JSON list of C-alpha atoms in Angstrom, two decimals:
[
{"chain": "A", "resi": 1, "resn": "MET", "atom": "CA", "xyz": [-55.97, 116.49, 139.54]},
{"chain": "A", "resi": 2, "resn": "GLU", "atom": "CA", "xyz": [-58.64, 117.25, 137.28]},
{"chain": "A", "resi": 3, "resn": "THR", "atom": "CA", "xyz": [-62.00, 116.49, 138.85]},
{"chain": "A", "resi": 4, "resn": "LEU", "atom": "CA", "xyz": [-65.49, 115.19, 136.83]},
{"chain": "A", "resi": 5, "resn": "ARG", "atom": "CA", "xyz": [-67.18, 118.52, 136.91]},
{"chain": "A", "resi": 6, "resn": "GLU", "atom": "CA", "xyz": [-63.95, 120.22, 135.68]},
{"chain": "A", "resi": 7, "resn": "ARG", "atom": "CA", "xyz": [-63.41, 117.32, 132.53]},
{"chain": "A", "resi": 8, "resn": "LYS", "atom": "CA", "xyz": [-67.11, 118.46, 131.71]},
{"chain": "A", "resi": 9, "resn": "LYS", "atom": "CA", "xyz": [-66.36, 122.07, 131.49]},
{"chain": "A", "resi": 10, "resn": "ARG", "atom": "CA", "xyz": [-63.13, 121.62, 129.37]},
{"chain": "A", "resi": 11, "resn": "ARG", "atom": "CA", "xyz": [-64.89, 119.34, 126.53]},
{"chain": "A", "resi": 12, "resn": "THR", "atom": "CA", "xyz": [-67.69, 121.80, 126.42]},
{"chain": "A", "resi": 13, "resn": "ARG", "atom": "CA", "xyz": [-65.18, 124.41, 125.85]},
{"chain": "A", "resi": 14, "resn": "GLU", "atom": "CA", "xyz": [-62.94, 122.76, 123.48]},
{"chain": "A", "resi": 15, "resn": "ALA", "atom": "CA", "xyz": [-66.46, 121.61, 121.53]},
{"chain": "A", "resi": 16, "resn": "LEU", "atom": "CA", "xyz": [-67.72, 125.21, 121.34]},
{"chain": "A", "resi": 17, "resn": "LEU", "atom": "CA", "xyz": [-64.14, 126.26, 120.26]},
{"chain": "A", "resi": 18, "resn": "ARG", "atom": "CA", "xyz": [-63.96, 123.84, 117.90]},
{"chain": "A", "resi": 19, "resn": "ALA", "atom": "CA", "xyz": [-66.92, 124.27, 115.94]},
{"chain": "A", "resi": 20, "resn": "ALA", "atom": "CA", "xyz": [-67.23, 127.77, 115.74]},
{"chain": "A", "resi": 21, "resn": "LEU", "atom": "CA", "xyz": [-63.70, 127.60, 113.90]},
{"chain": "A", "resi": 22, "resn": "GLU", "atom": "CA", "xyz": [-64.87, 124.91, 111.88]},
{"chain": "A", "resi": 23, "resn": "LEU", "atom": "CA", "xyz": [-67.77, 127.07, 111.04]},
{"chain": "A", "resi": 24, "resn": "PHE", "atom": "CA", "xyz": [-65.74, 130.01, 111.07]},
{"chain": "A", "resi": 25, "resn": "THR", "atom": "CA", "xyz": [-63.39, 128.73, 108.14]},
{"chain": "A", "resi": 26, "resn": "THR", "atom": "CA", "xyz": [-66.48, 127.35, 105.89]},
{"chain": "A", "resi": 27, "resn": "GLN", "atom": "CA", "xyz": [-69.19, 129.77, 105.71]},
{"chain": "A", "resi": 28, "resn": "GLY", "atom": "CA", "xyz": [-67.72, 132.87, 107.25]},
{"chain": "A", "resi": 29, "resn": "TYR", "atom": "CA", "xyz": [-67.39, 134.77, 110.40]},
{"chain": "A", "resi": 30, "resn": "GLU", "atom": "CA", "xyz": [-69.66, 137.74, 109.80]},
{"chain": "A", "resi": 31, "resn": "ARG", "atom": "CA", "xyz": [-72.11, 134.76, 108.39]},
{"chain": "A", "resi": 32, "resn": "THR", "atom": "CA", "xyz": [-71.97, 132.66, 111.14]},
{"chain": "A", "resi": 33, "resn": "THR", "atom": "CA", "xyz": [-74.31, 133.59, 114.48]},
{"chain": "A", "resi": 34, "resn": "VAL", "atom": "CA", "xyz": [-73.31, 132.71, 118.49]},
{"chain": "A", "resi": 35, "resn": "ASP", "atom": "CA", "xyz": [-77.13, 130.85, 117.99]},
{"chain": "A", "resi": 36, "resn": "GLU", "atom": "CA", "xyz": [-75.72, 128.43, 115.13]},
{"chain": "A", "resi": 37, "resn": "ILE", "atom": "CA", "xyz": [-72.37, 127.57, 117.13]},
{"chain": "A", "resi": 38, "resn": "ALA", "atom": "CA", "xyz": [-74.03, 126.66, 120.49]},
{"chain": "A", "resi": 39, "resn": "GLU", "atom": "CA", "xyz": [-76.59, 124.40, 118.33]},
{"chain": "A", "resi": 40, "resn": "ALA", "atom": "CA", "xyz": [-73.78, 122.38, 116.52]},
{"chain": "A", "resi": 41, "resn": "VAL", "atom": "CA", "xyz": [-72.50, 121.23, 120.49]},
{"chain": "A", "resi": 42, "resn": "ASP", "atom": "CA", "xyz": [-76.22, 121.20, 121.20]},
{"chain": "A", "resi": 43, "resn": "VAL", "atom": "CA", "xyz": [-76.04, 123.40, 124.35]},
{"chain": "A", "resi": 44, "resn": "SER", "atom": "CA", "xyz": [-77.85, 126.97, 125.04]},
{"chain": "A", "resi": 45, "resn": "GLN", "atom": "CA", "xyz": [-76.30, 130.33, 123.92]},
{"chain": "A", "resi": 46, "resn": "ARG", "atom": "CA", "xyz": [-76.14, 130.79, 127.80]},
{"chain": "A", "resi": 47, "resn": "THR", "atom": "CA", "xyz": [-73.99, 127.94, 128.23]},
{"chain": "A", "resi": 48, "resn": "PHE", "atom": "CA", "xyz": [-71.77, 129.44, 125.03]},
{"chain": "A", "resi": 49, "resn": "PHE", "atom": "CA", "xyz": [-71.51, 133.40, 127.00]},
{"chain": "A", "resi": 50, "resn": "ARG", "atom": "CA", "xyz": [-70.64, 131.09, 130.22]},
{"chain": "A", "resi": 51, "resn": "TYR", "atom": "CA", "xyz": [-67.27, 130.62, 128.28]},
{"chain": "A", "resi": 52, "resn": "PHE", "atom": "CA", "xyz": [-66.78, 132.93, 125.84]},
{"chain": "A", "resi": 53, "resn": "ALA", "atom": "CA", "xyz": [-67.79, 136.76, 125.54]},
{"chain": "A", "resi": 54, "resn": "GLY", "atom": "CA", "xyz": [-68.60, 136.41, 121.65]},
{"chain": "A", "resi": 55, "resn": "LYS", "atom": "CA", "xyz": [-67.59, 135.45, 118.61]},
{"chain": "A", "resi": 56, "resn": "GLU", "atom": "CA", "xyz": [-64.70, 137.39, 118.39]},
{"chain": "A", "resi": 57, "resn": "ASP", "atom": "CA", "xyz": [-63.38, 136.08, 121.67]},
{"chain": "A", "resi": 58, "resn": "VAL", "atom": "CA", "xyz": [-63.54, 132.39, 120.20]},
{"chain": "A", "resi": 59, "resn": "ALA", "atom": "CA", "xyz": [-62.58, 133.10, 117.46]},
{"chain": "A", "resi": 60, "resn": "PHE", "atom": "CA", "xyz": [-58.74, 134.35, 118.73]},
{"chain": "A", "resi": 61, "resn": "ALA", "atom": "CA", "xyz": [-59.11, 131.52, 121.23]},
{"chain": "A", "resi": 62, "resn": "VAL", "atom": "CA", "xyz": [-56.50, 129.42, 120.42]},
{"chain": "A", "resi": 63, "resn": "GLN", "atom": "CA", "xyz": [-53.90, 131.94, 118.71]},
{"chain": "A", "resi": 64, "resn": "ASP", "atom": "CA", "xyz": [-54.04, 133.75, 122.17]},
{"chain": "A", "resi": 65, "resn": "MET", "atom": "CA", "xyz": [-53.10, 130.40, 124.01]},
{"chain": "A", "resi": 66, "resn": "ALA", "atom": "CA", "xyz": [-50.20, 130.04, 121.12]},
{"chain": "A", "resi": 67, "resn": "GLU", "atom": "CA", "xyz": [-48.90, 133.95, 121.95]},
{"chain": "A", "resi": 68, "resn": "SER", "atom": "CA", "xyz": [-49.21, 133.39, 125.54]},
{"chain": "A", "resi": 69, "resn": "ALA", "atom": "CA", "xyz": [-46.96, 130.63, 125.49]},
{"chain": "A", "resi": 70, "resn": "PHE", "atom": "CA", "xyz": [-44.26, 132.10, 123.20]},
{"chain": "A", "resi": 71, "resn": "VAL", "atom": "CA", "xyz": [-44.12, 134.76, 125.61]},
{"chain": "A", "resi": 72, "resn": "ALA", "atom": "CA", "xyz": [-43.64, 132.67, 127.54]},
{"chain": "A", "resi": 73, "resn": "ALA", "atom": "CA", "xyz": [-41.03, 131.19, 125.92]},
{"chain": "A", "resi": 74, "resn": "VAL", "atom": "CA", "xyz": [-39.16, 134.21, 125.23]},
{"chain": "A", "resi": 75, "resn": "ARG", "atom": "CA", "xyz": [-39.39, 135.43, 129.00]},
{"chain": "A", "resi": 76, "resn": "ALA", "atom": "CA", "xyz": [-37.54, 132.13, 129.77]},
{"chain": "A", "resi": 77, "resn": "ARG", "atom": "CA", "xyz": [-34.62, 132.20, 127.08]},
{"chain": "A", "resi": 78, "resn": "PRO", "atom": "CA", "xyz": [-31.23, 132.58, 128.64]},
{"chain": "A", "resi": 79, "resn": "PRO", "atom": "CA", "xyz": [-30.15, 136.21, 129.87]},
{"chain": "A", "resi": 80, "resn": "HIS", "atom": "CA", "xyz": [-27.15, 136.08, 128.05]},
{"chain": "A", "resi": 81, "resn": "GLU", "atom": "CA", "xyz": [-29.17, 135.93, 124.62]},
{"chain": "A", "resi": 82, "resn": "ALA", "atom": "CA", "xyz": [-29.19, 139.53, 122.48]},
{"chain": "A", "resi": 83, "resn": "PRO", "atom": "CA", "xyz": [-33.09, 140.28, 122.46]},
{"chain": "A", "resi": 84, "resn": "MET", "atom": "CA", "xyz": [-33.89, 139.69, 118.88]},
{"chain": "A", "resi": 85, "resn": "ARG", "atom": "CA", "xyz": [-31.83, 136.23, 119.08]},
{"chain": "A", "resi": 86, "resn": "ALA", "atom": "CA", "xyz": [-33.97, 135.51, 122.04]},
{"chain": "A", "resi": 87, "resn": "LEU", "atom": "CA", "xyz": [-37.18, 136.19, 119.97]},
{"chain": "A", "resi": 88, "resn": "ARG", "atom": "CA", "xyz": [-35.89, 134.36, 117.32]},
{"chain": "A", "resi": 89, "resn": "GLN", "atom": "CA", "xyz": [-34.93, 131.19, 119.38]},
{"chain": "A", "resi": 90, "resn": "ALA", "atom": "CA", "xyz": [-37.98, 131.53, 121.18]},
{"chain": "A", "resi": 91, "resn": "PHE", "atom": "CA", "xyz": [-40.07, 131.03, 117.80]},
{"chain": "A", "resi": 92, "resn": "LEU", "atom": "CA", "xyz": [-38.17, 128.13, 117.01]},
{"chain": "A", "resi": 93, "resn": "GLU", "atom": "CA", "xyz": [-37.22, 125.97, 119.72]},
{"chain": "A", "resi": 94, "resn": "SER", "atom": "CA", "xyz": [-41.07, 126.53, 121.24]},
{"chain": "A", "resi": 95, "resn": "TRP", "atom": "CA", "xyz": [-42.57, 125.65, 117.95]},
{"chain": "A", "resi": 96, "resn": "GLU", "atom": "CA", "xyz": [-43.19, 122.00, 118.98]},
{"chain": "A", "resi": 97, "resn": "GLU", "atom": "CA", "xyz": [-44.82, 123.08, 122.22]},
{"chain": "A", "resi": 98, "resn": "MET", "atom": "CA", "xyz": [-46.91, 125.68, 120.91]},
{"chain": "A", "resi": 99, "resn": "ARG", "atom": "CA", "xyz": [-47.86, 123.44, 118.10]},
{"chain": "A", "resi": 100, "resn": "GLU", "atom": "CA", "xyz": [-49.43, 120.78, 120.87]},
{"chain": "A", "resi": 101, "resn": "THR", "atom": "CA", "xyz": [-50.78, 123.36, 122.95]},
{"chain": "A", "resi": 102, "resn": "VAL", "atom": "CA", "xyz": [-52.60, 124.04, 119.67]},
{"chain": "A", "resi": 103, "resn": "GLU", "atom": "CA", "xyz": [-53.79, 120.74, 118.97]},
{"chain": "A", "resi": 104, "resn": "SER", "atom": "CA", "xyz": [-54.25, 119.87, 122.82]},
{"chain": "A", "resi": 105, "resn": "VAL", "atom": "CA", "xyz": [-58.01, 122.11, 121.63]},
{"chain": "A", "resi": 106, "resn": "VAL", "atom": "CA", "xyz": [-58.42, 121.63, 118.01]},
{"chain": "A", "resi": 107, "resn": "PRO", "atom": "CA", "xyz": [-56.73, 119.73, 114.87]},
{"chain": "A", "resi": 108, "resn": "VAL", "atom": "CA", "xyz": [-53.67, 122.48, 113.99]},
{"chain": "A", "resi": 109, "resn": "GLU", "atom": "CA", "xyz": [-55.37, 122.53, 110.52]},
{"chain": "A", "resi": 110, "resn": "LEU", "atom": "CA", "xyz": [-58.41, 124.08, 111.24]},
{"chain": "A", "resi": 111, "resn": "HIS", "atom": "CA", "xyz": [-56.05, 126.50, 113.13]},
{"chain": "A", "resi": 112, "resn": "LEU", "atom": "CA", "xyz": [-54.09, 127.48, 110.58]},
{"chain": "A", "resi": 113, "resn": "GLY", "atom": "CA", "xyz": [-57.53, 127.55, 108.43]},
{"chain": "A", "resi": 114, "resn": "MET", "atom": "CA", "xyz": [-58.49, 130.54, 110.86]},
{"chain": "A", "resi": 115, "resn": "TYR", "atom": "CA", "xyz": [-55.22, 132.58, 109.76]},
{"chain": "A", "resi": 116, "resn": "ARG", "atom": "CA", "xyz": [-56.63, 132.28, 105.96]},
{"chain": "A", "resi": 117, "resn": "THR", "atom": "CA", "xyz": [-60.33, 133.61, 106.99]},
{"chain": "A", "resi": 118, "resn": "ILE", "atom": "CA", "xyz": [-58.62, 136.34, 109.20]},
{"chain": "A", "resi": 119, "resn": "GLU", "atom": "CA", "xyz": [-56.97, 137.92, 105.98]},
{"chain": "A", "resi": 120, "resn": "ALA", "atom": "CA", "xyz": [-60.58, 137.58, 104.21]},
{"chain": "A", "resi": 121, "resn": "GLU", "atom": "CA", "xyz": [-62.54, 138.80, 107.04]},
{"chain": "A", "resi": 122, "resn": "PRO", "atom": "CA", "xyz": [-61.86, 143.12, 107.25]},
{"chain": "A", "resi": 123, "resn": "ALA", "atom": "CA", "xyz": [-63.79, 142.76, 111.00]},
{"chain": "A", "resi": 124, "resn": "LEU", "atom": "CA", "xyz": [-61.42, 139.43, 112.24]},
{"chain": "A", "resi": 125, "resn": "LEU", "atom": "CA", "xyz": [-58.31, 141.12, 110.35]},
{"chain": "A", "resi": 126, "resn": "ALA", "atom": "CA", "xyz": [-58.71, 144.84, 112.24]},
{"chain": "A", "resi": 127, "resn": "ALA", "atom": "CA", "xyz": [-59.88, 142.47, 115.34]},
{"chain": "A", "resi": 128, "resn": "ARG", "atom": "CA", "xyz": [-55.95, 140.36, 114.74]},
{"chain": "A", "resi": 129, "resn": "LEU", "atom": "CA", "xyz": [-54.38, 144.16, 114.53]},
{"chain": "A", "resi": 130, "resn": "ARG", "atom": "CA", "xyz": [-55.56, 145.29, 118.32]},
{"chain": "A", "resi": 131, "resn": "ARG", "atom": "CA", "xyz": [-54.61, 141.94, 119.46]},
{"chain": "A", "resi": 132, "resn": "LEU", "atom": "CA", "xyz": [-51.30, 141.52, 118.34]},
{"chain": "A", "resi": 133, "resn": "ALA", "atom": "CA", "xyz": [-51.19, 145.31, 119.76]},
{"chain": "A", "resi": 134, "resn": "VAL", "atom": "CA", "xyz": [-51.17, 143.89, 123.18]},
{"chain": "A", "resi": 135, "resn": "THR", "atom": "CA", "xyz": [-49.13, 140.90, 122.38]},
{"chain": "A", "resi": 136, "resn": "GLU", "atom": "CA", "xyz": [-46.50, 142.93, 120.99]},
{"chain": "A", "resi": 137, "resn": "GLU", "atom": "CA", "xyz": [-46.61, 145.24, 124.21]},
{"chain": "A", "resi": 138, "resn": "ALA", "atom": "CA", "xyz": [-46.06, 142.39, 126.73]},
{"chain": "A", "resi": 139, "resn": "LEU", "atom": "CA", "xyz": [-43.15, 140.91, 124.64]},
{"chain": "A", "resi": 140, "resn": "ALA", "atom": "CA", "xyz": [-41.30, 144.60, 124.72]},
{"chain": "A", "resi": 141, "resn": "ARG", "atom": "CA", "xyz": [-41.94, 144.54, 128.85]},
{"chain": "A", "resi": 142, "resn": "VAL", "atom": "CA", "xyz": [-40.20, 141.13, 128.96]},
{"chain": "A", "resi": 143, "resn": "LEU", "atom": "CA", "xyz": [-37.42, 142.14, 126.67]},
{"chain": "A", "resi": 144, "resn": "ALA", "atom": "CA", "xyz": [-37.00, 145.51, 128.68]},
{"chain": "A", "resi": 145, "resn": "GLU", "atom": "CA", "xyz": [-37.09, 143.89, 132.40]},
{"chain": "A", "resi": 146, "resn": "ARG", "atom": "CA", "xyz": [-34.67, 141.07, 130.42]},
{"chain": "A", "resi": 147, "resn": "GLU", "atom": "CA", "xyz": [-32.34, 143.72, 129.15]},
{"chain": "A", "resi": 148, "resn": "GLY", "atom": "CA", "xyz": [-32.63, 146.17, 132.47]},
{"chain": "A", "resi": 149, "resn": "VAL", "atom": "CA", "xyz": [-33.86, 149.06, 130.71]},
{"chain": "A", "resi": 150, "resn": "ASP", "atom": "CA", "xyz": [-37.02, 151.16, 131.16]},
{"chain": "A", "resi": 151, "resn": "VAL", "atom": "CA", "xyz": [-39.33, 149.85, 128.23]},
{"chain": "A", "resi": 152, "resn": "ASP", "atom": "CA", "xyz": [-41.28, 154.03, 128.39]},
{"chain": "A", "resi": 153, "resn": "GLY", "atom": "CA", "xyz": [-37.63, 155.45, 128.26]},
{"chain": "A", "resi": 154, "resn": "ASP", "atom": "CA", "xyz": [-35.59, 153.31, 125.97]},
{"chain": "A", "resi": 155, "resn": "PRO", "atom": "CA", "xyz": [-37.34, 152.98, 122.16]},
{"chain": "A", "resi": 156, "resn": "ARG", "atom": "CA", "xyz": [-35.16, 149.43, 121.62]},
{"chain": "A", "resi": 157, "resn": "PRO", "atom": "CA", "xyz": [-37.71, 146.71, 123.25]},
{"chain": "A", "resi": 158, "resn": "ARG", "atom": "CA", "xyz": [-40.88, 147.71, 121.39]},
{"chain": "A", "resi": 159, "resn": "LEU", "atom": "CA", "xyz": [-38.66, 148.72, 118.09]},
{"chain": "A", "resi": 160, "resn": "ALA", "atom": "CA", "xyz": [-37.53, 144.91, 118.13]},
{"chain": "A", "resi": 161, "resn": "VAL", "atom": "CA", "xyz": [-40.68, 143.58, 118.92]},
{"chain": "A", "resi": 162, "resn": "ALA", "atom": "CA", "xyz": [-41.67, 145.67, 115.61]},
{"chain": "A", "resi": 163, "resn": "VAL", "atom": "CA", "xyz": [-39.36, 143.99, 113.79]},
{"chain": "A", "resi": 164, "resn": "PHE", "atom": "CA", "xyz": [-40.17, 140.41, 114.73]},
{"chain": "A", "resi": 165, "resn": "GLY", "atom": "CA", "xyz": [-43.84, 141.46, 114.35]},
{"chain": "A", "resi": 166, "resn": "GLY", "atom": "CA", "xyz": [-43.54, 142.45, 110.91]},
{"chain": "A", "resi": 167, "resn": "VAL", "atom": "CA", "xyz": [-41.62, 139.39, 109.82]},
{"chain": "A", "resi": 168, "resn": "MET", "atom": "CA", "xyz": [-44.70, 137.60, 111.50]},
{"chain": "A", "resi": 169, "resn": "ARG", "atom": "CA", "xyz": [-47.01, 139.32, 109.59]},
{"chain": "A", "resi": 170, "resn": "VAL", "atom": "CA", "xyz": [-45.40, 138.63, 106.34]},
{"chain": "A", "resi": 171, "resn": "THR", "atom": "CA", "xyz": [-44.93, 135.08, 106.68]},
{"chain": "A", "resi": 172, "resn": "GLU", "atom": "CA", "xyz": [-49.27, 134.82, 107.58]},
{"chain": "A", "resi": 173, "resn": "ARG", "atom": "CA", "xyz": [-49.20, 136.82, 104.49]},
{"chain": "A", "resi": 174, "resn": "GLN", "atom": "CA", "xyz": [-47.14, 134.95, 101.78]},
{"chain": "A", "resi": 175, "resn": "TRP", "atom": "CA", "xyz": [-48.44, 131.70, 103.36]},
{"chain": "A", "resi": 176, "resn": "SER", "atom": "CA", "xyz": [-51.61, 132.81, 102.80]},
{"chain": "A", "resi": 177, "resn": "THR", "atom": "CA", "xyz": [-51.42, 132.61, 99.36]},
{"chain": "A", "resi": 178, "resn": "ARG", "atom": "CA", "xyz": [-49.82, 129.46, 99.22]},
{"chain": "A", "resi": 179, "resn": "GLU", "atom": "CA", "xyz": [-50.99, 125.71, 98.04]},
{"chain": "A", "resi": 180, "resn": "ASP", "atom": "CA", "xyz": [-48.48, 124.32, 100.28]},
{"chain": "A", "resi": 181, "resn": "CYS", "atom": "CA", "xyz": [-50.00, 125.28, 103.52]},
{"chain": "A", "resi": 182, "resn": "GLY", "atom": "CA", "xyz": [-48.81, 123.27, 106.28]},
{"chain": "A", "resi": 183, "resn": "PRO", "atom": "CA", "xyz": [-47.77, 124.24, 109.49]},
{"chain": "A", "resi": 184, "resn": "GLU", "atom": "CA", "xyz": [-43.82, 123.57, 108.67]},
{"chain": "A", "resi": 185, "resn": "VAL", "atom": "CA", "xyz": [-44.06, 126.20, 106.13]},
{"chain": "A", "resi": 186, "resn": "ILE", "atom": "CA", "xyz": [-44.61, 128.48, 108.02]},
{"chain": "A", "resi": 187, "resn": "ARG", "atom": "CA", "xyz": [-41.87, 127.32, 110.30]},
{"chain": "A", "resi": 188, "resn": "THR", "atom": "CA", "xyz": [-39.70, 127.28, 107.54]},
{"chain": "A", "resi": 189, "resn": "LEU", "atom": "CA", "xyz": [-40.89, 131.21, 106.09]},
{"chain": "A", "resi": 190, "resn": "THR", "atom": "CA", "xyz": [-40.39, 132.77, 109.28]},
{"chain": "A", "resi": 191, "resn": "THR", "atom": "CA", "xyz": [-36.68, 131.20, 109.60]},
{"chain": "A", "resi": 192, "resn": "SER", "atom": "CA", "xyz": [-36.10, 132.44, 105.77]},
{"chain": "A", "resi": 193, "resn": "TYR", "atom": "CA", "xyz": [-37.40, 135.95, 107.42]},
{"chain": "A", "resi": 194, "resn": "LEU", "atom": "CA", "xyz": [-35.54, 136.47, 110.29]},
{"chain": "A", "resi": 195, "resn": "ASP", "atom": "CA", "xyz": [-32.29, 135.05, 109.05]},
{"chain": "A", "resi": 196, "resn": "GLN", "atom": "CA", "xyz": [-32.93, 138.28, 106.30]},
{"chain": "A", "resi": 197, "resn": "VAL", "atom": "CA", "xyz": [-34.01, 140.77, 108.80]},
{"chain": "A", "resi": 198, "resn": "GLY", "atom": "CA", "xyz": [-30.43, 142.43, 108.93]},
{"chain": "A", "resi": 199, "resn": "SER", "atom": "CA", "xyz": [-29.56, 142.04, 105.21]},
{"chain": "A", "resi": 200, "resn": "ALA", "atom": "CA", "xyz": [-33.17, 143.67, 104.17]},
{"chain": "A", "resi": 201, "resn": "LEU", "atom": "CA", "xyz": [-32.90, 146.45, 106.46]},
{"chain": "A", "resi": 202, "resn": "THR", "atom": "CA", "xyz": [-29.03, 147.86, 106.65]},
{"chain": "A", "resi": 203, "resn": "GLY", "atom": "CA", "xyz": [-27.88, 146.32, 103.16]},
{"chain": "A", "resi": 204, "resn": "ASN", "atom": "CA", "xyz": [-27.86, 147.33, 99.88]},
{"chain": "A", "resi": 205, "resn": "TRP", "atom": "CA", "xyz": [-31.07, 145.69, 97.81]},
{"chain": "A", "resi": 206, "resn": "ARG", "atom": "CA", "xyz": [-29.28, 146.81, 93.67]},
{"chain": "A", "resi": 207, "resn": "THR", "atom": "CA", "xyz": [-28.16, 144.17, 91.86]},
{"chain": "A", "resi": 208, "resn": "THR", "atom": "CA", "xyz": [-26.48, 146.34, 89.95]}
]
């Protein structure tokens, strides 16, 4: 059971996280300082650094939580599922769980708003791609373990994850330009794009 001290620490961390995302999405990542984030919660800069290593750490904290939940969902898929299906079903069937994970700390709309901010801020976009590489490597190792292959000797786990990751990036870009930008739009777009992977890679694109 959570103690009073633990509850206070959690609430401080969540308050800093929410304040940071609100500032990033309203005035921009580069223009926001750690001092401003701390002041918004009425704590010291020193307190901020007890919870986060810096602005990048707090900017991606919620995404890190969601991605960790997704990796765990892939690991838990039935062993008979083929790799690409395991990735697809893990995304679809853990969607609500990932959404609840996000909403436990910040409003989902604020979390989604960070995607637009990331696309608009070169420093954040570079950090996003770097951090995605770490998540994709973790997923590749999960797939390799599931299939009983050597991730360093067999390229298929990393290829499968690269394809899946590419779909997610296309989804994020497409979604970030739409006016109807609710969470269900992301789910619908991702499902549609995943369903087209086979034909997109091996089919004939020509219509004449």
